[in-house]
Amino acid sequence: MTDTTDADPGQLTVSTDLTLTVAGTEAELRSTGERLFLEFPSAASVWRAFRSFPSTERRRLHEALTAGNLALELRARHRTIAVLGAGASSGPVARRFGVDPVELRLCGAVSAAWEGFTATAGAVRRWLV
């Protein structure tokens, strides 16, 4: 992460892409400057990675991202499942599941899971034919 000279002194930008291993799953970290996208291969791998991170650490990460005016999107199959940091708005679903301050995007999770299911079903169908 690098400081920007003409931006707010508390604002950070990220100018590199990385490959990370989180909870035993490889994920790609991309950046648009102030927004980070952590792309996992499946909705299940996002869930495993998310659950491997203690709630106190999630809150610390959220606070650090917010202080730096950065947002982190946890994604699977190009669909956002959860958001932490700047602009994240935790709602009743997140509070119900005890993942506050994370913003959960259930439509993204359902869509990613459905895409994974249809891709697997298509591969099985092609294999059987």
mmCIF file of C-alpha atoms in Angstrom:
data_model
loop_
_atom_site.group_PDB
_atom_site.id
_atom_site.type_symbol
_atom_site.label_atom_id
_atom_site.label_comp_id
_atom_site.label_asym_id
_atom_site.label_seq_id
_atom_site.Cartn_x
_atom_site.Cartn_y
_atom_site.Cartn_z
ATOM 1 C CA MET A 1 0.000 0.000 0.000
ATOM 2 C CA THR A 2 1.251 3.441 -0.772
ATOM 3 C CA ASP A 3 0.374 6.911 0.403
ATOM 4 C CA THR A 4 -1.055 9.229 -2.230
ATOM 5 C CA THR A 5 0.412 12.722 -2.280
ATOM 6 C CA ASP A 6 -2.635 14.673 -3.465
ATOM 7 C CA ALA A 7 -5.267 12.681 -1.583
ATOM 8 C CA ASP A 8 -6.530 12.965 1.961
ATOM 9 C CA PRO A 9 -3.580 12.110 4.271
ATOM 10 C CA GLY A 10 -5.620 9.258 5.788
ATOM 11 C CA GLN A 11 -6.419 7.744 2.402
ATOM 12 C CA LEU A 12 -4.388 4.864 1.020
ATOM 13 C CA THR A 13 -4.279 3.344 -2.429
ATOM 14 C CA VAL A 14 -3.156 -0.115 -3.451
ATOM 15 C CA SER A 15 -1.330 -0.391 -6.748
ATOM 16 C CA THR A 16 -0.478 -4.069 -7.074
ATOM 17 C CA ASP A 17 -2.238 -7.375 -7.540
ATOM 18 C CA LEU A 18 -1.367 -10.448 -5.450
ATOM 19 C CA THR A 19 -2.116 -14.122 -5.144
ATOM 20 C CA LEU A 20 -2.884 -15.130 -1.555
ATOM 21 C CA THR A 21 -3.643 -18.384 0.197
ATOM 22 C CA VAL A 22 -6.474 -18.024 2.703
ATOM 23 C CA ALA A 23 -7.702 -21.022 4.703
ATOM 24 C CA GLY A 24 -5.911 -23.329 2.270
ATOM 25 C CA THR A 25 -7.512 -21.786 -0.845
ATOM 26 C CA GLU A 26 -5.699 -19.657 -3.381
ATOM 27 C CA ALA A 27 -7.360 -16.296 -4.042
ATOM 28 C CA GLU A 28 -6.485 -13.419 -6.346
ATOM 29 C CA LEU A 29 -6.308 -9.916 -4.856
ATOM 30 C CA ARG A 30 -6.948 -7.143 -7.385
ATOM 31 C CA SER A 31 -7.148 -3.438 -6.788
ATOM 32 C CA THR A 32 -8.728 -0.390 -8.351
ATOM 33 C CA GLY A 33 -6.804 1.891 -6.009
ATOM 34 C CA GLU A 34 -9.217 2.338 -3.132
ATOM 35 C CA ARG A 35 -11.224 -0.853 -3.652
ATOM 36 C CA LEU A 36 -9.734 -4.339 -3.208
ATOM 37 C CA PHE A 37 -11.286 -7.468 -4.706
ATOM 38 C CA LEU A 38 -10.359 -10.819 -3.161
ATOM 39 C CA GLU A 39 -11.602 -13.368 -5.717
ATOM 40 C CA PHE A 40 -12.099 -16.973 -4.586
ATOM 41 C CA PRO A 41 -12.919 -19.941 -6.840
ATOM 42 C CA SER A 42 -16.241 -20.713 -5.099
ATOM 43 C CA ALA A 43 -18.777 -19.413 -2.599
ATOM 44 C CA ALA A 44 -17.822 -22.283 -0.273
ATOM 45 C CA SER A 45 -14.169 -21.185 -0.290
ATOM 46 C CA VAL A 46 -15.205 -17.624 0.612
ATOM 47 C CA TRP A 47 -17.186 -19.015 3.546
ATOM 48 C CA ARG A 48 -14.240 -21.171 4.729
ATOM 49 C CA ALA A 49 -11.848 -18.225 4.519
ATOM 50 C CA PHE A 50 -14.283 -15.930 6.271
ATOM 51 C CA ARG A 51 -14.887 -18.387 9.124
ATOM 52 C CA SER A 52 -11.126 -18.920 9.583
ATOM 53 C CA PHE A 53 -10.737 -15.247 10.490
ATOM 54 C CA PRO A 54 -11.655 -14.538 14.159
ATOM 55 C CA SER A 55 -14.401 -11.936 14.672
ATOM 56 C CA THR A 56 -12.058 -9.625 16.600
ATOM 57 C CA GLU A 57 -9.644 -9.670 13.665
ATOM 58 C CA ARG A 58 -12.488 -8.987 11.202
ATOM 59 C CA ARG A 59 -13.393 -5.886 13.213
ATOM 60 C CA ARG A 60 -9.736 -4.737 13.326
ATOM 61 C CA LEU A 61 -9.409 -5.265 9.568
ATOM 62 C CA HIS A 62 -12.658 -3.366 8.961
ATOM 63 C CA GLU A 63 -11.460 -0.459 11.109
ATOM 64 C CA ALA A 64 -8.032 -0.358 9.414
ATOM 65 C CA LEU A 65 -9.599 -0.413 5.950
ATOM 66 C CA THR A 66 -12.080 2.298 6.933
ATOM 67 C CA ALA A 67 -9.297 4.490 8.384
ATOM 68 C CA GLY A 68 -7.390 4.154 5.116
ATOM 69 C CA ASN A 69 -10.559 4.784 3.074
ATOM 70 C CA LEU A 70 -10.228 1.327 1.490
ATOM 71 C CA ALA A 71 -12.906 -1.294 0.903
ATOM 72 C CA LEU A 72 -12.368 -5.044 0.543
ATOM 73 C CA GLU A 73 -14.841 -7.171 -1.396
ATOM 74 C CA LEU A 74 -14.821 -10.939 -0.889
ATOM 75 C CA ARG A 75 -15.937 -12.428 -4.199
ATOM 76 C CA ALA A 76 -16.607 -15.741 -5.876
ATOM 77 C CA ARG A 77 -17.285 -16.249 -9.567
ATOM 78 C CA HIS A 78 -17.148 -12.452 -10.083
ATOM 79 C CA ARG A 79 -19.943 -11.849 -7.572
ATOM 80 C CA THR A 80 -19.520 -9.895 -4.340
ATOM 81 C CA ILE A 81 -20.469 -11.876 -1.246
ATOM 82 C CA ALA A 82 -19.182 -9.635 1.560
ATOM 83 C CA VAL A 83 -17.664 -6.172 1.975
ATOM 84 C CA LEU A 84 -15.462 -4.747 4.738
ATOM 85 C CA GLY A 85 -14.061 -1.260 5.198
ATOM 86 C CA ALA A 86 -15.034 2.085 3.725
ATOM 87 C CA GLY A 87 -18.644 2.232 2.606
ATOM 88 C CA ALA A 88 -19.575 -1.192 4.019
ATOM 89 C CA SER A 89 -22.998 -1.117 5.615
ATOM 90 C CA SER A 90 -23.751 -3.999 7.929
ATOM 91 C CA GLY A 91 -27.412 -4.896 8.138
ATOM 92 C CA PRO A 92 -29.791 -7.146 10.049
ATOM 93 C CA VAL A 93 -28.640 -10.312 8.242
ATOM 94 C CA ALA A 94 -25.017 -9.695 9.232
ATOM 95 C CA ARG A 95 -26.041 -8.984 12.809
ATOM 96 C CA ARG A 96 -28.228 -12.127 12.866
ATOM 97 C CA PHE A 97 -25.285 -14.264 11.709
ATOM 98 C CA GLY A 98 -22.903 -12.468 14.081
ATOM 99 C CA VAL A 99 -20.601 -11.104 11.373
ATOM 100 C CA ASP A 100 -21.124 -7.404 12.028
ATOM 101 C CA PRO A 101 -19.435 -5.054 10.767
ATOM 102 C CA VAL A 102 -19.307 -7.015 7.512
ATOM 103 C CA GLU A 103 -21.828 -6.152 4.799
ATOM 104 C CA LEU A 104 -23.284 -9.395 3.460
ATOM 105 C CA ARG A 105 -24.653 -9.574 -0.069
ATOM 106 C CA LEU A 106 -26.924 -12.593 -0.123
ATOM 107 C CA CYS A 107 -27.867 -12.204 -3.793
ATOM 108 C CA GLY A 108 -24.181 -12.395 -4.683
ATOM 109 C CA ALA A 109 -23.724 -15.500 -2.531
ATOM 110 C CA VAL A 110 -26.770 -17.247 -4.006
ATOM 111 C CA SER A 111 -25.767 -16.289 -7.546
ATOM 112 C CA ALA A 112 -22.181 -17.522 -7.058
ATOM 113 C CA ALA A 113 -23.401 -20.796 -5.562
ATOM 114 C CA TRP A 114 -25.874 -21.280 -8.435
ATOM 115 C CA GLU A 115 -23.150 -20.567 -11.014
ATOM 116 C CA GLY A 116 -20.917 -23.145 -9.322
ATOM 117 C CA PHE A 117 -23.725 -25.696 -9.330
ATOM 118 C CA THR A 118 -24.591 -25.168 -13.002
ATOM 119 C CA ALA A 119 -20.908 -25.299 -14.010
ATOM 120 C CA THR A 120 -20.491 -28.599 -12.150
ATOM 121 C CA ALA A 121 -23.713 -30.018 -13.596
ATOM 122 C CA GLY A 122 -22.600 -29.038 -17.088
ATOM 123 C CA ALA A 123 -19.205 -30.680 -16.619
ATOM 124 C CA VAL A 124 -20.861 -33.894 -15.379
ATOM 125 C CA ARG A 125 -23.288 -33.847 -18.304
ATOM 126 C CA ARG A 126 -20.432 -33.423 -20.818
ATOM 127 C CA TRP A 127 -18.507 -36.239 -19.124
ATOM 128 C CA LEU A 128 -21.493 -38.589 -19.326
ATOM 129 C CA VAL A 129 -22.157 -37.915 -23.012
#
